[in-house]
PDB file of C-alpha atoms in Angstrom:
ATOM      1  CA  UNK A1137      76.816  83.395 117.414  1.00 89.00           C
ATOM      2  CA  UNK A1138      79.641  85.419 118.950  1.00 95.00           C
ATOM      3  CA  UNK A1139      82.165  84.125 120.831  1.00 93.00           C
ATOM      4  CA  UNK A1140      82.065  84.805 124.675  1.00 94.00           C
ATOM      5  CA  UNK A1141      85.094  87.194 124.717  1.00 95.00           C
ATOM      6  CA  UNK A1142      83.748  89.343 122.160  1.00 95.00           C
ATOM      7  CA  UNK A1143      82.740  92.432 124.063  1.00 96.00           C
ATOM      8  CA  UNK A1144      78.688  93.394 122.833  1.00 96.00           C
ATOM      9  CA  UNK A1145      80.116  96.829 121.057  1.00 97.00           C
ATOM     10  CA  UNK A1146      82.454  94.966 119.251  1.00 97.00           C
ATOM     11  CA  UNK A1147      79.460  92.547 118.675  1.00 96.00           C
ATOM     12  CA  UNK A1148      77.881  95.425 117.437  1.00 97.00           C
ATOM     13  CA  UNK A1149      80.056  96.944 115.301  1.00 97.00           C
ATOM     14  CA  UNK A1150      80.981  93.358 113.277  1.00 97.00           C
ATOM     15  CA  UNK A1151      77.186  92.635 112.407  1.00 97.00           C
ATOM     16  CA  UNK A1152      77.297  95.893 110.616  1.00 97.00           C
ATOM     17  CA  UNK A1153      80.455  95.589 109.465  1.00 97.00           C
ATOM     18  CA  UNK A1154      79.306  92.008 107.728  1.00 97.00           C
ATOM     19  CA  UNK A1155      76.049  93.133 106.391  1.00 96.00           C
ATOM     20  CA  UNK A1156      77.992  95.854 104.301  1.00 97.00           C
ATOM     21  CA  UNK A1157      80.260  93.475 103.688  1.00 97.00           C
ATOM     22  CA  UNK A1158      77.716  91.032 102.164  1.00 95.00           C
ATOM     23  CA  UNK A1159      76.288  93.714  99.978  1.00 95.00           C
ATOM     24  CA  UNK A1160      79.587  94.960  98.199  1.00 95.00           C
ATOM     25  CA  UNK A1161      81.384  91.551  98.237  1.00 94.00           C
ATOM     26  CA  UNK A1162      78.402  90.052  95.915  1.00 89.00           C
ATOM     27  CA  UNK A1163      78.094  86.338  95.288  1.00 93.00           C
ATOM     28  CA  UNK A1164      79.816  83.722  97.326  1.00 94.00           C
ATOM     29  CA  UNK A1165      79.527  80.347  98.347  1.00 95.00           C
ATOM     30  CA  UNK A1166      78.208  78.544 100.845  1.00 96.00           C
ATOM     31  CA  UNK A1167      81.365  77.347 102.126  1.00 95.00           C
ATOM     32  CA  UNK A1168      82.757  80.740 101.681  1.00 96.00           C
ATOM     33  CA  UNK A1169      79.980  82.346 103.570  1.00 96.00           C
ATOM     34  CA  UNK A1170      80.445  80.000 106.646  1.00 96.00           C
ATOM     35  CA  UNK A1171      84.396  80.736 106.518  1.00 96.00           C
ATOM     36  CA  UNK A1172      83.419  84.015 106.380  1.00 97.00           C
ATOM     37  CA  UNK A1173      80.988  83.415 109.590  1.00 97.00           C
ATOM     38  CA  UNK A1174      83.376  81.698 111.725  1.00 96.00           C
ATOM     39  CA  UNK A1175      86.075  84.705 110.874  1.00 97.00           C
ATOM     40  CA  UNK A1176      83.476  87.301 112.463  1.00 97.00           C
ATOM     41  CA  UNK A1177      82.030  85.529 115.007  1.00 97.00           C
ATOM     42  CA  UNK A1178      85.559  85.050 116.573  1.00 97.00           C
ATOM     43  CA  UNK A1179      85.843  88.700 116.718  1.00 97.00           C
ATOM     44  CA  UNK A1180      87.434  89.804 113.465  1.00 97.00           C
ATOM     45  CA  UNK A1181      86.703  92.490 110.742  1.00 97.00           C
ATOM     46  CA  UNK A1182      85.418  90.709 107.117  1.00 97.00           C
ATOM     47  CA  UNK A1183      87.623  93.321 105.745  1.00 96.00           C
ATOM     48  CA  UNK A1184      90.910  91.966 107.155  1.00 95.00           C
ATOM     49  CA  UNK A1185      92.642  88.374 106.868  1.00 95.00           C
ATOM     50  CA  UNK A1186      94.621  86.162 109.307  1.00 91.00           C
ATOM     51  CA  UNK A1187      97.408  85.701 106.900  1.00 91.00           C
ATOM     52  CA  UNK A1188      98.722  89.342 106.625  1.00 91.00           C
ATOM     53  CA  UNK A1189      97.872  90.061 103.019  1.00 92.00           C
ATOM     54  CA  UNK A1190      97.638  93.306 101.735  1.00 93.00           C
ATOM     55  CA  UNK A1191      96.219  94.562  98.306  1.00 89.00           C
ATOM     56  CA  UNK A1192      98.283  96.798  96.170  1.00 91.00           C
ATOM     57  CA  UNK A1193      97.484 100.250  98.102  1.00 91.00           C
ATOM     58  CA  UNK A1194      98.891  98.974 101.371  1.00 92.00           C
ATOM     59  CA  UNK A1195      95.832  97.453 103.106  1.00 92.00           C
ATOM     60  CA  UNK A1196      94.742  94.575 104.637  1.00 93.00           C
ATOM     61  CA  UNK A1197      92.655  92.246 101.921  1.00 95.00           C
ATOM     62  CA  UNK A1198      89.620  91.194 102.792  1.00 96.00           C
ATOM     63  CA  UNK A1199      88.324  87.601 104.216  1.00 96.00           C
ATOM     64  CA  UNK A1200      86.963  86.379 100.937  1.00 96.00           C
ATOM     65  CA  UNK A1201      89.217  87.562  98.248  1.00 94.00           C
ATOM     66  CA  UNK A1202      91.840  86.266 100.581  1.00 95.00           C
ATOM     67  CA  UNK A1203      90.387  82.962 100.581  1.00 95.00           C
ATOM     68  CA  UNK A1204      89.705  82.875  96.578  1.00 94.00           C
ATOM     69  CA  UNK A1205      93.147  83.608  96.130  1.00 92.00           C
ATOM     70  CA  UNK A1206      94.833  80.965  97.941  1.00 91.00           C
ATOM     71  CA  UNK A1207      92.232  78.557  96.599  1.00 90.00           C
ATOM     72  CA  UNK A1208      93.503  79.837  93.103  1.00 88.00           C
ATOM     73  CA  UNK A1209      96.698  78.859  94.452  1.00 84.00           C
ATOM     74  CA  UNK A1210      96.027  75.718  95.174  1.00 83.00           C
ATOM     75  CA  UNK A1211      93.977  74.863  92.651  1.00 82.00           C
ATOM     76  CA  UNK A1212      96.803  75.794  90.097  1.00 77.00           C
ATOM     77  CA  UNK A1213      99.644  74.417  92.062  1.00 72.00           C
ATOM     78  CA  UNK A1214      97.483  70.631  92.056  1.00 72.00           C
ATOM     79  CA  UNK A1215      97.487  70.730  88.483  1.00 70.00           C
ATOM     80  CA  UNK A1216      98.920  67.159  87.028  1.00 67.00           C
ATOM     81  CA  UNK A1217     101.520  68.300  84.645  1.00 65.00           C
ATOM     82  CA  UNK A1218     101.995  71.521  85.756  1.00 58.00           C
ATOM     83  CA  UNK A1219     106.083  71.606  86.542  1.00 61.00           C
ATOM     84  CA  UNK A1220     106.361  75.079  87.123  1.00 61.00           C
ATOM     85  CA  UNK A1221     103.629  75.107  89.597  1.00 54.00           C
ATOM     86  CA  UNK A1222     105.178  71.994  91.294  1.00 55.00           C
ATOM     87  CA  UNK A1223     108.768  73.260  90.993  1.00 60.00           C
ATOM     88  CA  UNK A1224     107.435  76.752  93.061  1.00 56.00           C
ATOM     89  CA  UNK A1225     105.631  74.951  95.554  1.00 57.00           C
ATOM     90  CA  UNK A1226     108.794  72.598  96.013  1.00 62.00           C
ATOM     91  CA  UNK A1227     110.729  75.667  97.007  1.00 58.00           C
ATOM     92  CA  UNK A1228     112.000  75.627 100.656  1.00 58.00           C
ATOM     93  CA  UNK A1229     109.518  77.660 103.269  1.00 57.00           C
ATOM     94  CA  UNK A1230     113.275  78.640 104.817  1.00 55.00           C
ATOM     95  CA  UNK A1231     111.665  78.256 108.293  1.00 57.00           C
ATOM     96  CA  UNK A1232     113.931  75.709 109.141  1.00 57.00           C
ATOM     97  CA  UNK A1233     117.331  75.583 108.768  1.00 55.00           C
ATOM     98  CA  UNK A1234     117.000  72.011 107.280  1.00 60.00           C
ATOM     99  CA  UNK A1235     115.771  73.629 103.963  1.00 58.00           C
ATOM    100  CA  UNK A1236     118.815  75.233 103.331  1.00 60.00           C
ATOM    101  CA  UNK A1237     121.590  73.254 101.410  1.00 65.00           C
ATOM    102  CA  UNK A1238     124.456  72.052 103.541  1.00 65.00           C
ATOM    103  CA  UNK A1239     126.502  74.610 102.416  1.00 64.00           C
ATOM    104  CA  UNK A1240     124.272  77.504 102.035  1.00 63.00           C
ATOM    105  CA  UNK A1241     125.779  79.146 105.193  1.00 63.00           C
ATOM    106  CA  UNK A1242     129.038  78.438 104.565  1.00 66.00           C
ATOM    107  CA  UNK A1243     129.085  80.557 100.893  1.00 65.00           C
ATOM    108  CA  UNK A1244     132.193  82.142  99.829  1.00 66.00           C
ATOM    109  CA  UNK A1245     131.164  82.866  96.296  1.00 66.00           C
ATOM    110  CA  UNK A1246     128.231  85.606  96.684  1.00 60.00           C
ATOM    111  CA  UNK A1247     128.083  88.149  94.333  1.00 63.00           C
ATOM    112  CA  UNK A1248     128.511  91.137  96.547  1.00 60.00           C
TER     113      UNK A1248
END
């Protein structure tokens, strides 16, 4: 069910939003379709994502192909053998200034 701060139009509005959803979205799995529960319950649109993803047009993607993409992701980065997949996913977040070289900052040589 809904969580308590989710106001009964809201309520409202999400249950229809996620039976449309349902119909156009097609097949999923049961593990999707609980994701996808929990993600409407808590108050949010199936047509949006938490991880600010947007589809070629400018807008948000939706819950599931969201979630089928980073599981493609994954599931291609976790290959054994696959360098290039472990090389990208090697690359520095650059959330931290410990996964910058020590002399990043200090650069003389850039190119403009």
């Amino acid at each position: 069910m809904f969580n308590e701060n989710v106001s009964a139009e809201l309520q409202e509005i999400l249950a229809i939003e996620l039976h449309r959803y349902k119909r156009e979205i097609g097949r999923m799995t049961k593990k999707e379709w609980n994701l996808l529960i929990d993600w409407v319950y808590s108050g949010h649109s199936p047509y949006t994502n938490g991880d600010g993803i947007f589809d070629d047009d400018g807008w948000p993607l939706d819950f599931i192909n969201t979630f089928r993409g980073w599981s493609n992701i994954r599931e291609y980065s976790n290959q054994p053998g696959n360098d290039e997949a472990q090389t990208f996913s090697a690359i520095p977040d650059g959330d931290k200034f410990d996964d910058f070289p020590d002399d990043f900052f200090n650069a003389t040589d850039l190119p403009f």
